[in-house]
Amino acid sequence: YIPIRNATGDIASGCCIVTDITEAFHRQKIEFEHLHAKNRFHALFDQSPVSIQIYNRDGYCTYVNDAWEEIFSTPKSSLEGYN
């Protein structure tokens, strides 16, 4: 996610890149077989060099991978629970 700012510097909108990781997940599934389904996704996401956030149906962030902190220099705890 990259915020897009207006002339006064306020965030006016944003840009987000989404990548389908289905094939990568299936290639890695043998390594993750011993993990619970939720933990398998988190383990795969934690290896990603791009920031990944998971939101529930109500729009609240329930998970942020470690790349968030590296890319945005912000603790990922600041995004968890964000709507």
mmCIF file of C-alpha atoms in Angstrom:
data_model
loop_
_atom_site.group_PDB
_atom_site.id
_atom_site.type_symbol
_atom_site.label_atom_id
_atom_site.label_comp_id
_atom_site.label_asym_id
_atom_site.label_seq_id
_atom_site.Cartn_x
_atom_site.Cartn_y
_atom_site.Cartn_z
ATOM 1 C CA TYR A 1 0.000 0.000 0.000
ATOM 2 C CA ILE A 2 1.290 3.432 -0.948
ATOM 3 C CA PRO A 3 -0.637 6.532 0.114
ATOM 4 C CA ILE A 4 -1.314 9.134 -2.570
ATOM 5 C CA ARG A 5 -1.307 12.650 -1.200
ATOM 6 C CA ASN A 6 -3.047 15.780 -2.464
ATOM 7 C CA ALA A 7 -1.461 19.232 -2.818
ATOM 8 C CA THR A 8 -1.802 19.919 0.926
ATOM 9 C CA GLY A 9 -0.084 16.665 1.864
ATOM 10 C CA ASP A 10 -3.219 14.894 3.117
ATOM 11 C CA ILE A 11 -3.792 11.308 2.036
ATOM 12 C CA ALA A 12 -6.368 11.447 -0.758
ATOM 13 C CA SER A 13 -6.242 7.816 -1.884
ATOM 14 C CA GLY A 14 -3.870 4.905 -2.094
ATOM 15 C CA CYS A 15 -2.397 2.282 -4.371
ATOM 16 C CA CYS A 16 -2.203 -1.397 -3.458
ATOM 17 C CA ILE A 17 -0.575 -4.325 -5.288
ATOM 18 C CA VAL A 18 -2.125 -7.770 -4.870
ATOM 19 C CA THR A 19 -0.369 -10.953 -5.990
ATOM 20 C CA ASP A 20 -1.917 -14.401 -6.369
ATOM 21 C CA ILE A 21 0.373 -16.744 -4.422
ATOM 22 C CA THR A 22 -1.624 -19.925 -5.073
ATOM 23 C CA GLU A 23 1.089 -21.651 -7.122
ATOM 24 C CA ALA A 24 3.854 -20.689 -4.696
ATOM 25 C CA PHE A 25 1.764 -21.960 -1.810
ATOM 26 C CA HIS A 26 1.220 -25.323 -3.489
ATOM 27 C CA ARG A 27 4.958 -25.680 -4.207
ATOM 28 C CA GLN A 28 5.680 -25.083 -0.522
ATOM 29 C CA LYS A 29 2.851 -27.159 0.971
ATOM 30 C CA ILE A 30 5.016 -30.201 1.778
ATOM 31 C CA GLU A 31 7.207 -28.030 4.000
ATOM 32 C CA PHE A 32 4.136 -26.649 5.787
ATOM 33 C CA GLU A 33 2.125 -29.889 6.168
ATOM 34 C CA HIS A 34 2.773 -30.091 9.905
ATOM 35 C CA LEU A 35 1.423 -26.605 10.579
ATOM 36 C CA HIS A 36 -2.195 -25.693 11.239
ATOM 37 C CA ALA A 37 -3.892 -24.172 8.149
ATOM 38 C CA LYS A 38 -3.825 -20.605 9.495
ATOM 39 C CA ASN A 39 -0.184 -20.934 10.516
ATOM 40 C CA ARG A 40 0.727 -22.316 7.073
ATOM 41 C CA PHE A 41 -0.467 -19.142 5.397
ATOM 42 C CA HIS A 42 1.282 -16.964 7.962
ATOM 43 C CA ALA A 43 4.525 -18.905 7.528
ATOM 44 C CA LEU A 44 4.363 -18.426 3.764
ATOM 45 C CA PHE A 45 3.494 -14.741 4.127
ATOM 46 C CA ASP A 46 6.330 -14.186 6.607
ATOM 47 C CA GLN A 47 8.828 -15.247 3.926
ATOM 48 C CA SER A 48 7.521 -12.712 1.422
ATOM 49 C CA PRO A 49 9.645 -9.659 0.634
ATOM 50 C CA VAL A 50 6.463 -7.631 0.026
ATOM 51 C CA SER A 51 4.106 -6.382 2.694
ATOM 52 C CA ILE A 52 1.037 -8.587 3.184
ATOM 53 C CA GLN A 53 -1.960 -7.695 5.315
ATOM 54 C CA ILE A 54 -4.989 -9.885 6.007
ATOM 55 C CA TYR A 55 -8.360 -8.270 6.721
ATOM 56 C CA ASN A 56 -11.491 -9.876 8.115
ATOM 57 C CA ARG A 57 -14.954 -9.467 6.596
ATOM 58 C CA ASP A 58 -15.528 -6.332 8.671
ATOM 59 C CA GLY A 59 -12.452 -4.692 7.139
ATOM 60 C CA TYR A 60 -10.185 -4.949 10.195
ATOM 61 C CA CYS A 61 -6.561 -5.955 9.767
ATOM 62 C CA THR A 62 -5.925 -9.283 11.507
ATOM 63 C CA TYR A 63 -2.388 -10.020 10.310
ATOM 64 C CA VAL A 64 0.658 -8.155 8.992
ATOM 65 C CA ASN A 65 3.883 -9.825 7.863
ATOM 66 C CA ASP A 66 7.383 -8.700 8.819
ATOM 67 C CA ALA A 67 8.024 -6.950 5.484
ATOM 68 C CA TRP A 68 5.636 -4.186 6.626
ATOM 69 C CA GLU A 69 8.183 -2.955 9.182
ATOM 70 C CA GLU A 70 11.074 -3.032 6.707
ATOM 71 C CA ILE A 71 9.211 -1.265 3.904
ATOM 72 C CA PHE A 72 7.340 1.386 5.903
ATOM 73 C CA SER A 73 9.635 1.716 8.965
ATOM 74 C CA THR A 74 6.537 1.366 11.142
ATOM 75 C CA PRO A 75 5.861 -1.358 13.723
ATOM 76 C CA LYS A 76 3.419 -3.908 12.339
ATOM 77 C CA SER A 77 1.542 -3.729 15.645
ATOM 78 C CA SER A 78 0.377 -0.260 14.549
ATOM 79 C CA LEU A 79 -1.592 -1.818 11.665
ATOM 80 C CA GLU A 80 -3.135 -4.806 13.428
ATOM 81 C CA GLY A 81 -6.778 -4.039 14.211
ATOM 82 C CA TYR A 82 -6.742 -1.116 11.739
ATOM 83 C CA ASN A 83 -9.917 -0.583 9.685
#
